[in-house]
Amino acid sequence: MAVHAEHLAHAHSESWIRKYVFSTDHKVIATQYIFTAYFMALLGGLLAALIRYQLGWGDQASPLLERLFPFGAQGGVIKPEFYLAIITIHGTILVFHFQTMMLTGGFGNYLIPLQIGARDMAFPVLNMLSYWVFLASCVVMLLSFLVEGGAAAAGWTVYPPLSVHAAAVAGSGLGQTIWLLSMALLIVATLMGGLNYIVTTLNLRTKGMSLMRLPLSTWGVFFASVIGLVTFPVLLAGAILLLLDRHLGTSFYMPTVYIGGQLVETRGGNPLLWQHLFWYLGHPEVYILAIPALGFIGDIIATFSRKPIFGYRLIIISFVVMTILSCIVWGHHMFTSGLNPYIAMVFSLLTILISVPFGTIILCYAATLWKGKIQFTTPMLFAIGFLSLVVTGGLGGLFLGTASTDLYLHDTAFVVGHFHVIMASSVLFAIFAATYYWFPKIFGRFMSESLGKWHFWLTFIGVYATFVPMHVMGLGGMMRRIYSPHAYQYLQQWVPWERVISIFGLILIGAQLLFVVNFFWSLFKGRRATDPNPWRANTLEWQTSSPPPHLNWGEEQPVVYRGPYEFSRPDTAEDYLPQNTPPVGVEVSGNGVR
Amino acid sequence: MAVSQQQASSRDRRTGFVLGVALWLFTLATLWLFGANLHKMPPPASDFAPQIDAILWVILGISVIGFVGLHLYLGWVALSRPAEVRAIYLPADRPKEWLWVLVPIGLLLVADLTFDHMSNKVWGAFFGKPPANAFEVEVTGQQFAWHVRYPGADGRFGRTNPRLISDENPIGLDLSDPAARDDILLINVMHVPEGRPVMIYLRSRDVLHSFFLPPMRIKMDCVPGYTTRMWFTPQRKGNYEIACAELCGMGHYNMKGLLVVEDEQAVQNWLAQQTPFSKRGQ
């Protein structure tokens, strides 16, 4: 890049609003994403608390609930339609508005330009628009609780016909329309972001930053963006068709049915079409989350083991295989839907085969730990917790990916436990690890280690104690998405379990207060990160000041000479060797860093 | 950094110790949780149930090996961190060392293909041709009840039409079809014979439902516009609950039916006492 940095810095003397609100600086946008996504996480967590309250003590009236939700909890008891709205919005905002946006829009946005040595994203204005569209999506989604009938209540998968006809369930009135609009906005935001991340990673790498020298975090966000670009538009199309079915009398998804005491005559449609379109994104979505999470964890494990990542190329190959496989396994959500049984067998086999690349990456990370000089910092604890959770969750996936055992386990608490371990918790652990790890870079201050460790222990115990028992209940035949476990005789033995799970679940949610306190306290009062590279890492983001200046680098962009994980080389005095440190004997004319 | 190397390293050792112990305790607790509670599964009551359970046990066995193996290793890593030495240096890519990863993954692949093969056998039987002498029943889901229809003496189900649905005619049975005249229509209760294959045709008149028989280990969605099916051979007499497993609206949690498995003769006697739908109210 030939542009002179001073000149650029001068050009940036802009108003406060252009600098911090409508900024095109990827670091500011990333921070906006991080705050917004964490805010959505808090709301999603509060909804989870209501779910756990209902399943644990739903038969007891609580005056407090009535005061909080005069409509949803008349008489102090959560109404079934309110419960369904809660689970729907809980799932939607935590999967999409929190995890997806945090990993790609938040950390991906922040890290890609810094890790590849670029000054900003390829399309800074698009990047800014992406955030504002996302924010609109969040606002729209939350407004749906205020409309008549309440928020969407057909589950986060919003299967038709339940989600089409207002008489089918209370939330299928205006709330469902708002849900679809919010999702459409979110998809547009994702696409603008994803396009940016791909183009930036491919085209703006600094001198010497070959693809095989990219840190795993950047690779992770790159592959997630590829998957997102391939699959999110399909859901957008599906959502538009659903809107047409709801409001313009088409019948893509609706056969002639009899709902709420009246005949709904259509020209014939197929409810399974939505399931295909939804899961064509819905399943890859798991990998849109898992692959960046794996990437972040890779960076963190290498740094705190002081070792090169074991099998870097093997991991990249596994990412490629996962990216491809993730797009052709969606049918495993539909084994009992009336799907053609032959196709189901193919989906089942492909699904199970994902364990191969997934297992490869986990074993590579495990091997990275071997004989490392491990530093048990808070980010490293969350990273090891992540490894534990992905194995536990991944193995649970074998039960569900196998078609004939899914005949029994589909739509049971086993599924809920499984994806809360593999998706909700492990990805949450990656997000926490990333937050503790990159916080000093982003905000120039450290988060408190002792609060961080308490947060880790309570969260780790809480996650296992909440979600592992759900697997057992699922094996016992407990259905998911039920408002109360009291209706069935054979489920009575699990009622006390629900209560114990609720206690641990509420502890888990409560423990997140430690994080909130730590986050805000550290933001203003945390120990200053005077050293730009406090963890003694090799990747480029650590080779500029904390927080990095506008346009990231001083006068000139860094030049890269080696891979991202050259730790503990026998031929260096220090146990790390940053990517931009010139090899001995190479003349450098000020690469502008440090 | 503010703390000395030595302080940091003794703190790391302490944290590593706690983490290692915690990981091993988690492992034991998880194994205990499963081991001590698997007997709470509904006792298997169909021919498919033990076959599906067998696959569950195979996957569970593989999972225990993977789960325990990884956690033993992680716990060991956490506990045994060498104090002051430098980490060993392994350059990132030495394909020969990949074998440490690829061999266990190869074993995993073999395991995958094994239970996939087991699964395909059961899957093929479940979706394949049911035995010719199957006892046939049809179920139509509605918010929030199961309409159970028997074909009557002629052994044929009469035509239905959603445009005929009303409070009096909940599945829209077309009585102009002679085959419909002797159809028996009941709500939330189904009697089937023990030891004879039972074929259930599944339909829905409004939204998705899923007909779930936990002791039989099977479920199948009821999709409006489709007729899906499931079959199984009940192996144990008794009363079982029918559950709805697909979110179908606010009464979903309470959409419950009763399945009675009894002697063939008892089923025939019970059917003989039922009034065909066409003769109701006469």
Tab-separated table of N, CA, C and O in Angstrom, chain A residues 161 168 255 257-258 263 265 270 272 275 306 308 310-313 336 341 345 349 352 355 359 366 370-371 373-376 388 392 395 402 404 407-408 410-411 475 487-490 493 497 566-569 572-574, chain B residues 12 16 26 37 40-42 63 67 71 73 77 81 85-90 92-93 97-98 105 112 115-116 119 123 143 162-163 165 205-206 208 214 217 219-221 223-224 226 241 243-246 252-256:
chain	number	residue	atom	x	y	z
A	161	PRO	N	-46.827	-25.730	8.864
A	161	PRO	CA	-47.832	-24.660	8.820
A	161	PRO	C	-47.954	-23.852	10.121
A	161	PRO	O	-48.588	-22.812	10.115
A	168	ALA	N	-52.800	-20.842	14.221
A	168	ALA	CA	-52.121	-22.067	14.649
A	168	ALA	C	-51.467	-21.896	16.021
A	168	ALA	O	-51.485	-22.795	16.848
A	255	PRO	N	-50.221	-27.046	2.331
A	255	PRO	CA	-51.293	-27.824	1.719
A	255	PRO	C	-52.632	-27.329	2.276
A	255	PRO	O	-52.643	-26.485	3.171
A	257	VAL	N	-55.384	-27.246	4.706
A	257	VAL	CA	-55.467	-27.742	6.073
A	257	VAL	C	-56.679	-27.133	6.758
A	257	VAL	O	-57.354	-26.253	6.210
A	258	TYR	N	-56.922	-27.613	7.972
A	258	TYR	CA	-58.058	-27.141	8.752
A	258	TYR	C	-57.500	-26.677	10.087
A	258	TYR	O	-57.099	-27.484	10.931
A	263	LEU	N	-61.381	-23.957	7.455
A	263	LEU	CA	-60.642	-24.558	6.352
A	263	LEU	C	-59.709	-23.504	5.756
A	263	LEU	O	-60.119	-22.379	5.485
A	265	GLU	N	-57.961	-23.130	2.541
A	265	GLU	CA	-57.856	-23.744	1.212
A	265	GLU	C	-56.646	-23.154	0.492
A	265	GLU	O	-56.459	-21.947	0.447
A	270	ASN	N	-45.876	-27.676	0.136
A	270	ASN	CA	-45.195	-28.755	0.838
A	270	ASN	C	-44.442	-28.231	2.053
A	270	ASN	O	-43.465	-27.502	1.911
A	272	LEU	N	-42.418	-29.691	3.864
A	272	LEU	CA	-41.034	-30.158	3.927
A	272	LEU	C	-40.083	-29.235	3.167
A	272	LEU	O	-38.887	-29.212	3.441
A	275	GLN	N	-38.430	-27.075	5.523
A	275	GLN	CA	-37.426	-27.772	6.328
A	275	GLN	C	-36.122	-27.902	5.557
A	275	GLN	O	-35.037	-27.732	6.112
A	306	ARG	N	3.104	-22.668	24.326
A	306	ARG	CA	4.417	-22.281	23.815
A	306	ARG	C	4.894	-23.297	22.797
A	306	ARG	O	6.053	-23.698	22.788
A	308	PRO	N	4.407	-24.816	18.511
A	308	PRO	CA	3.730	-24.703	17.216
A	308	PRO	C	2.493	-25.606	17.206
A	308	PRO	O	2.514	-26.677	17.821
A	310	PHE	N	0.229	-28.419	16.243
A	310	PHE	CA	0.535	-29.712	15.641
A	310	PHE	C	-0.303	-29.878	14.373
A	310	PHE	O	-1.519	-29.696	14.395
A	311	GLY	N	0.356	-30.212	13.248
A	311	GLY	CA	-0.392	-30.523	12.023
A	311	GLY	C	-1.183	-29.365	11.459
A	311	GLY	O	-2.367	-29.514	11.137
A	312	TYR	N	-0.536	-28.202	11.328
A	312	TYR	CA	-1.230	-27.016	10.807
A	312	TYR	C	-1.933	-27.306	9.476
A	312	TYR	O	-3.114	-27.010	9.295
A	313	ARG	N	-1.186	-27.942	8.561
A	313	ARG	CA	-1.791	-28.227	7.257
A	313	ARG	C	-2.950	-29.213	7.374
A	313	ARG	O	-3.966	-29.099	6.681
A	336	THR	N	-37.034	-38.180	10.529
A	336	THR	CA	-38.384	-38.650	10.841
A	336	THR	C	-39.451	-37.750	10.226
A	336	THR	O	-40.589	-37.726	10.672
A	341	PRO	N	-36.359	-42.399	2.533
A	341	PRO	CA	-35.430	-43.145	3.402
A	341	PRO	C	-34.076	-43.437	2.757
A	341	PRO	O	-33.082	-43.574	3.458
A	345	MET	N	-30.335	-42.299	4.321
A	345	MET	CA	-29.146	-43.124	4.580
A	345	MET	C	-27.875	-42.393	4.146
A	345	MET	O	-26.842	-42.471	4.810
A	349	LEU	N	-24.786	-41.210	6.660
A	349	LEU	CA	-23.375	-41.569	6.502
A	349	LEU	C	-22.504	-40.307	6.449
A	349	LEU	O	-21.484	-40.210	7.130
A	352	ILE	N	-22.119	-38.749	9.885
A	352	ILE	CA	-21.193	-39.460	10.768
A	352	ILE	C	-19.755	-39.195	10.332
A	352	ILE	O	-18.849	-39.087	11.157
A	355	SER	N	-17.265	-36.630	11.731
A	355	SER	CA	-16.435	-36.898	12.909
A	355	SER	C	-14.963	-37.036	12.522
A	355	SER	O	-14.093	-36.844	13.359
A	359	GLY	N	-12.617	-34.778	14.479
A	359	GLY	CA	-11.728	-35.486	15.394
A	359	GLY	C	-10.269	-35.167	15.102
A	359	GLY	O	-9.451	-35.038	16.016
A	366	ALA	N	-4.939	-31.487	20.844
A	366	ALA	CA	-4.493	-32.259	22.006
A	366	ALA	C	-2.993	-32.523	21.898
A	366	ALA	O	-2.257	-32.405	22.879
A	370	TRP	N	0.959	-31.507	24.143
A	370	TRP	CA	1.910	-32.512	24.626
A	370	TRP	C	3.294	-31.901	24.832
A	370	TRP	O	3.864	-31.318	23.923
A	371	LYS	N	3.800	-32.034	26.063
A	371	LYS	CA	5.113	-31.507	26.434
A	371	LYS	C	5.253	-30.018	26.150
A	371	LYS	O	6.335	-29.539	25.842
A	373	LYS	N	4.851	-25.992	27.482
A	373	LYS	CA	5.019	-25.314	28.764
A	373	LYS	C	3.723	-24.543	29.008
A	373	LYS	O	3.605	-23.359	28.706
A	374	ILE	N	2.751	-25.248	29.547
A	374	ILE	CA	1.403	-24.711	29.541
A	374	ILE	C	1.225	-23.627	30.606
A	374	ILE	O	1.636	-23.789	31.753
A	375	GLN	N	0.620	-22.534	30.188
A	375	GLN	CA	0.295	-21.453	31.125
A	375	GLN	C	-1.218	-21.420	31.294
A	375	GLN	O	-1.939	-21.169	30.331
A	376	PHE	N	-1.660	-21.692	32.524
A	376	PHE	CA	-3.112	-21.789	32.736
A	376	PHE	C	-3.726	-20.429	33.006
A	376	PHE	O	-4.233	-20.149	34.084
A	388	SER	N	-12.720	-30.107	25.984
A	388	SER	CA	-13.534	-31.085	26.696
A	388	SER	C	-14.965	-31.088	26.152
A	388	SER	O	-15.542	-32.142	25.869
A	392	THR	N	-17.208	-34.062	24.170
A	392	THR	CA	-18.464	-34.543	24.759
A	392	THR	C	-19.621	-34.306	23.788
A	392	THR	O	-20.421	-35.206	23.517
A	395	LEU	N	-19.345	-36.428	20.408
A	395	LEU	CA	-19.733	-37.833	20.543
A	395	LEU	C	-21.248	-37.961	20.626
A	395	LEU	O	-21.833	-38.888	20.065
A	402	THR	N	-26.824	-40.934	13.419
A	402	THR	CA	-27.156	-42.287	12.993
A	402	THR	C	-28.668	-42.385	12.855
A	402	THR	O	-29.399	-42.215	13.823
A	404	SER	N	-31.082	-44.619	12.521
A	404	SER	CA	-32.059	-45.435	13.253
A	404	SER	C	-32.102	-45.100	14.740
A	404	SER	O	-33.165	-45.232	15.355
A	407	LEU	N	-34.375	-42.209	15.207
A	407	LEU	CA	-35.816	-42.505	15.262
A	407	LEU	C	-36.309	-42.364	16.699
A	407	LEU	O	-37.434	-41.943	16.948
A	408	TYR	N	-35.450	-42.759	17.641
A	408	TYR	CA	-35.830	-42.645	19.037
A	408	TYR	C	-35.482	-41.275	19.613
A	408	TYR	O	-36.282	-40.647	20.292
A	410	HIS	N	-34.636	-38.293	18.187
A	410	HIS	CA	-35.007	-37.024	17.551
A	410	HIS	C	-36.077	-36.306	18.377
A	410	HIS	O	-36.985	-36.934	18.904
A	411	ASP	N	-35.920	-34.967	18.478
A	411	ASP	CA	-36.890	-34.155	19.215
A	411	ASP	C	-37.003	-34.510	20.696
A	411	ASP	O	-38.042	-34.275	21.319
A	475	LEU	N	-32.556	-39.956	26.607
A	475	LEU	CA	-32.583	-41.414	26.472
A	475	LEU	C	-33.806	-41.981	27.181
A	475	LEU	O	-34.312	-43.038	26.813
A	487	ALA	N	-47.422	-33.709	32.157
A	487	ALA	CA	-48.581	-34.308	31.501
A	487	ALA	C	-48.460	-35.827	31.346
A	487	ALA	O	-49.455	-36.534	31.329
A	488	TYR	N	-47.233	-36.335	31.227
A	488	TYR	CA	-47.068	-37.762	30.920
A	488	TYR	C	-46.649	-38.546	32.160
A	488	TYR	O	-45.785	-38.123	32.923
A	489	GLN	N	-47.240	-39.727	32.291
A	489	GLN	CA	-46.890	-40.597	33.400
A	489	GLN	C	-45.426	-41.027	33.321
A	489	GLN	O	-44.687	-40.979	34.288
A	490	TYR	N	-44.997	-41.423	32.107
A	490	TYR	CA	-43.649	-41.997	32.004
A	490	TYR	C	-42.558	-40.944	32.187
A	490	TYR	O	-41.382	-41.277	32.308
A	493	GLN	N	-40.674	-39.526	36.404
A	493	GLN	CA	-39.395	-39.777	37.082
A	493	GLN	C	-38.364	-38.690	36.756
A	493	GLN	O	-37.360	-38.568	37.440
A	497	TRP	N	-35.403	-34.262	38.137
A	497	TRP	CA	-34.213	-33.937	37.339
A	497	TRP	C	-34.332	-32.538	36.755
A	497	TRP	O	-33.378	-31.773	36.755
A	566	GLU	N	5.699	-20.059	15.567
A	566	GLU	CA	7.093	-20.451	15.810
A	566	GLU	C	7.451	-20.232	17.285
A	566	GLU	O	8.128	-19.270	17.641
A	567	PHE	N	6.952	-21.135	18.122
A	567	PHE	CA	7.248	-21.035	19.561
A	567	PHE	C	8.372	-21.996	19.927
A	567	PHE	O	8.499	-23.074	19.350
A	568	SER	N	9.161	-21.594	20.934
A	568	SER	CA	10.161	-22.472	21.559
A	568	SER	C	11.162	-23.060	20.575
A	568	SER	O	11.566	-24.210	20.717
A	569	ARG	N	11.516	-22.275	19.551
A	569	ARG	CA	12.555	-22.764	18.638
A	569	ARG	C	13.874	-22.868	19.391
A	569	ARG	O	14.230	-21.987	20.168
A	572	THR	N	16.438	-19.767	19.055
A	572	THR	CA	16.176	-18.392	19.469
A	572	THR	C	16.271	-18.290	20.979
A	572	THR	O	15.989	-19.259	21.698
A	573	ALA	N	16.661	-17.109	21.459
A	573	ALA	CA	16.799	-16.930	22.900
A	573	ALA	C	15.426	-16.907	23.561
A	573	ALA	O	15.182	-17.589	24.556
A	574	GLU	N	14.520	-16.098	23.004
A	574	GLU	CA	13.157	-16.059	23.523
A	574	GLU	C	12.421	-17.311	23.031
A	574	GLU	O	12.855	-17.948	22.069
B	12	ASP	N	0.458	-21.389	38.037
B	12	ASP	CA	0.061	-22.272	36.947
B	12	ASP	C	-0.014	-23.723	37.397
B	12	ASP	O	-0.923	-24.456	37.027
B	16	GLY	N	-3.243	-25.898	37.252
B	16	GLY	CA	-3.180	-27.130	36.467
B	16	GLY	C	-3.624	-28.327	37.291
B	16	GLY	O	-4.379	-29.178	36.808
B	26	PHE	N	-15.079	-34.883	36.515
B	26	PHE	CA	-16.172	-34.715	35.550
B	26	PHE	C	-16.409	-36.007	34.781
B	26	PHE	O	-17.539	-36.419	34.542
B	37	ASN	N	-28.368	-44.437	35.463
B	37	ASN	CA	-29.730	-44.044	35.108
B	37	ASN	C	-30.264	-44.631	33.814
B	37	ASN	O	-31.406	-44.379	33.447
B	40	LYS	N	-33.543	-46.285	33.543
B	40	LYS	CA	-34.805	-45.534	33.573
B	40	LYS	C	-35.402	-45.378	32.179
B	40	LYS	O	-36.462	-44.775	32.028
B	41	MET	N	-34.691	-45.846	31.153
B	41	MET	CA	-35.284	-45.801	29.816
B	41	MET	C	-36.554	-46.647	29.812
B	41	MET	O	-36.620	-47.662	30.496
B	42	PRO	N	-37.556	-46.232	29.035
B	42	PRO	CA	-38.763	-47.062	28.966
B	42	PRO	C	-38.382	-48.468	28.509
B	42	PRO	O	-37.622	-48.607	27.544
B	63	SER	N	-18.259	-43.972	22.400
B	63	SER	CA	-18.207	-42.648	23.020
B	63	SER	C	-17.462	-42.689	24.340
B	63	SER	O	-16.694	-41.778	24.655
B	67	PHE	N	-14.423	-40.374	25.036
B	67	PHE	CA	-14.630	-39.408	26.115
B	67	PHE	C	-13.610	-39.617	27.231
B	67	PHE	O	-12.918	-38.685	27.661
B	71	HIS	N	-10.285	-37.202	28.097
B	71	HIS	CA	-10.248	-36.540	29.402
B	71	HIS	C	-9.101	-37.048	30.274
B	71	HIS	O	-8.523	-36.287	31.040
B	73	TYR	N	-6.273	-37.888	29.068
B	73	TYR	CA	-5.124	-37.193	28.497
B	73	TYR	C	-5.090	-35.735	28.952
B	73	TYR	O	-4.063	-35.243	29.420
B	77	VAL	N	-2.240	-33.963	31.112
B	77	VAL	CA	-1.498	-32.788	30.659
B	77	VAL	C	-1.546	-31.701	31.729
B	77	VAL	O	-0.534	-31.086	32.065
B	81	ARG	N	2.344	-30.847	34.133
B	81	ARG	CA	3.076	-29.795	33.450
B	81	ARG	C	4.481	-29.682	34.030
B	81	ARG	O	4.669	-29.454	35.213
B	85	VAL	N	10.953	-26.108	32.506
B	85	VAL	CA	11.626	-26.397	31.240
B	85	VAL	C	10.942	-25.673	30.086
B	85	VAL	O	9.809	-25.218	30.187
B	86	ARG	N	11.639	-25.594	28.995
B	86	ARG	CA	11.073	-25.017	27.795
B	86	ARG	C	10.238	-26.083	27.106
B	86	ARG	O	10.510	-27.280	27.225
B	87	ALA	N	9.196	-25.661	26.399
B	87	ALA	CA	8.394	-26.636	25.654
B	87	ALA	C	9.262	-27.296	24.588
B	87	ALA	O	10.206	-26.688	24.083
B	88	ILE	N	8.953	-28.543	24.248
B	88	ILE	CA	9.703	-29.160	23.160
B	88	ILE	C	9.298	-28.482	21.851
B	88	ILE	O	8.185	-27.959	21.718
B	89	TYR	N	10.212	-28.495	20.901
B	89	TYR	CA	9.923	-27.826	19.639
B	89	TYR	C	9.576	-28.860	18.574
B	89	TYR	O	10.386	-29.716	18.231
B	90	LEU	N	8.333	-28.810	18.121
B	90	LEU	CA	7.915	-29.669	17.009
B	90	LEU	C	7.509	-28.755	15.861
B	90	LEU	O	6.513	-28.053	15.968
B	92	ALA	N	5.795	-27.233	12.675
B	92	ALA	CA	4.363	-27.392	12.454
B	92	ALA	C	4.008	-28.616	11.608
B	92	ALA	O	3.065	-29.326	11.916
B	93	ASP	N	4.755	-28.868	10.565
B	93	ASP	CA	4.275	-29.905	9.659
B	93	ASP	C	5.310	-30.964	9.351
B	93	ASP	O	6.171	-30.802	8.505
B	97	GLU	N	4.689	-37.478	11.726
B	97	GLU	CA	4.089	-37.397	13.058
B	97	GLU	C	2.576	-37.292	13.015
B	97	GLU	O	1.909	-37.463	14.030
B	98	TRP	N	2.046	-36.987	11.840
B	98	TRP	CA	0.596	-36.939	11.709
B	98	TRP	C	-0.031	-38.281	12.076
B	98	TRP	O	-1.201	-38.358	12.407
B	105	ILE	N	-7.828	-41.593	14.245
B	105	ILE	CA	-8.944	-41.172	13.400
B	105	ILE	C	-9.362	-42.312	12.470
B	105	ILE	O	-10.547	-42.510	12.200
B	112	ASP	N	-17.216	-45.705	12.925
B	112	ASP	CA	-18.322	-45.009	12.256
B	112	ASP	C	-19.022	-45.937	11.263
B	112	ASP	O	-20.245	-46.073	11.251
B	115	PHE	N	-21.148	-48.851	12.961
B	115	PHE	CA	-22.518	-48.627	13.452
B	115	PHE	C	-23.418	-48.054	12.372
B	115	PHE	O	-24.633	-48.211	12.429
B	116	ASP	N	-22.815	-47.419	11.362
B	116	ASP	CA	-23.639	-46.992	10.239
B	116	ASP	C	-24.245	-48.216	9.546
B	116	ASP	O	-25.407	-48.226	9.175
B	119	SER	N	-26.938	-49.577	11.619
B	119	SER	CA	-28.096	-48.698	11.529
B	119	SER	C	-28.870	-48.937	10.232
B	119	SER	O	-30.099	-48.992	10.229
B	123	TRP	N	-32.778	-49.560	9.692
B	123	TRP	CA	-33.452	-48.534	8.871
B	123	TRP	C	-34.149	-49.201	7.692
B	123	TRP	O	-35.310	-48.910	7.374
B	143	GLN	N	-54.458	-30.357	16.303
B	143	GLN	CA	-54.112	-29.637	17.529
B	143	GLN	C	-55.201	-29.912	18.552
B	143	GLN	O	-56.317	-29.447	18.353
B	162	PRO	N	-60.122	-32.916	3.136
B	162	PRO	CA	-60.044	-31.859	4.158
B	162	PRO	C	-61.222	-30.898	4.103
B	162	PRO	O	-61.565	-30.271	5.108
B	163	ARG	N	-61.865	-30.779	2.931
B	163	ARG	CA	-62.993	-29.841	2.801
B	163	ARG	C	-64.229	-30.336	3.552
B	163	ARG	O	-65.190	-29.583	3.733
B	165	ILE	N	-63.998	-31.551	6.625
B	165	ILE	CA	-63.704	-31.531	8.065
B	165	ILE	C	-64.639	-30.555	8.783
B	165	ILE	O	-64.901	-29.446	8.305
B	205	ARG	N	-54.138	-33.023	10.009
B	205	ARG	CA	-55.133	-32.168	9.358
B	205	ARG	C	-54.786	-30.697	9.502
B	205	ARG	O	-55.417	-29.845	8.913
B	206	ASP	N	-53.769	-30.370	10.312
B	206	ASP	CA	-53.450	-28.943	10.473
B	206	ASP	C	-51.944	-28.662	10.391
B	206	ASP	O	-51.457	-28.250	9.354
B	208	LEU	N	-47.673	-29.734	11.748
B	208	LEU	CA	-46.856	-30.931	11.954
B	208	LEU	C	-47.073	-31.481	13.358
B	208	LEU	O	-47.183	-30.729	14.318
B	214	PRO	N	-42.318	-44.087	22.877
B	214	PRO	CA	-41.006	-44.285	23.508
B	214	PRO	C	-40.614	-45.746	23.739
B	214	PRO	O	-39.473	-46.103	23.442
B	217	ARG	N	-39.321	-47.193	20.686
B	217	ARG	CA	-38.122	-46.491	20.211
B	217	ARG	C	-38.302	-45.859	18.827
B	217	ARG	O	-37.321	-45.682	18.110
B	219	LYS	N	-40.485	-42.909	16.205
B	219	LYS	CA	-41.423	-41.809	16.006
B	219	LYS	C	-41.460	-41.501	14.533
B	219	LYS	O	-40.530	-41.840	13.781
B	220	MET	N	-42.511	-40.855	14.097
B	220	MET	CA	-42.590	-40.427	12.714
B	220	MET	C	-43.493	-39.193	12.675
B	220	MET	O	-44.478	-39.115	13.396
B	221	ASP	N	-43.094	-38.232	11.840
B	221	ASP	CA	-43.872	-36.992	11.757
B	221	ASP	C	-45.184	-37.207	11.023
B	221	ASP	O	-45.262	-38.007	10.089
B	223	VAL	N	-47.429	-35.166	8.621
B	223	VAL	CA	-47.237	-33.989	7.794
B	223	VAL	C	-48.502	-33.740	6.984
B	223	VAL	O	-48.925	-34.631	6.241
B	224	PRO	N	-49.122	-32.566	7.126
B	224	PRO	CA	-50.320	-32.311	6.316
B	224	PRO	C	-49.984	-32.418	4.824
B	224	PRO	O	-48.968	-31.906	4.379
B	226	TYR	N	-49.275	-35.211	3.408
B	226	TYR	CA	-48.538	-36.464	3.217
B	226	TYR	C	-49.258	-37.591	3.956
B	226	TYR	O	-50.017	-37.339	4.885
B	241	GLU	N	-48.004	-44.793	26.799
B	241	GLU	CA	-48.412	-43.447	26.392
B	241	GLU	C	-47.931	-43.137	24.981
B	241	GLU	O	-46.815	-43.480	24.607
B	243	ALA	N	-46.971	-40.050	22.610
B	243	ALA	CA	-46.582	-38.657	22.832
B	243	ALA	C	-46.486	-37.934	21.503
B	243	ALA	O	-46.271	-38.545	20.463
B	244	CYS	N	-46.631	-36.602	21.559
B	244	CYS	CA	-46.359	-35.796	20.382
B	244	CYS	C	-44.957	-35.212	20.545
B	244	CYS	O	-44.657	-34.584	21.544
B	245	ALA	N	-44.110	-35.451	19.542
B	245	ALA	CA	-42.714	-35.031	19.663
B	245	ALA	C	-42.376	-33.820	18.803
B	245	ALA	O	-41.252	-33.351	18.843
B	246	GLU	N	-43.320	-33.342	18.014
B	246	GLU	CA	-43.022	-32.169	17.185
B	246	GLU	C	-43.856	-30.995	17.670
B	246	GLU	O	-45.071	-31.124	17.827
B	252	HIS	N	-49.171	-28.486	22.791
B	252	HIS	CA	-48.249	-29.569	22.387
B	252	HIS	C	-47.849	-30.476	23.544
B	252	HIS	O	-47.815	-31.700	23.412
B	253	TYR	N	-47.555	-29.858	24.689
B	253	TYR	CA	-47.045	-30.636	25.824
B	253	TYR	C	-48.072	-31.617	26.368
B	253	TYR	O	-47.731	-32.494	27.151
B	254	ASN	N	-49.297	-31.441	25.937
B	254	ASN	CA	-50.379	-32.232	26.527
B	254	ASN	C	-51.088	-33.106	25.496
B	254	ASN	O	-52.170	-33.593	25.722
B	255	MET	N	-50.451	-33.285	24.327
B	255	MET	CA	-51.114	-34.021	23.236
B	255	MET	C	-50.785	-35.496	23.386
B	255	MET	O	-49.852	-36.018	22.792
B	256	LYS	N	-51.588	-36.146	24.179
B	256	LYS	CA	-51.225	-37.458	24.687
B	256	LYS	C	-52.264	-38.480	24.269
B	256	LYS	O	-53.449	-38.167	24.201
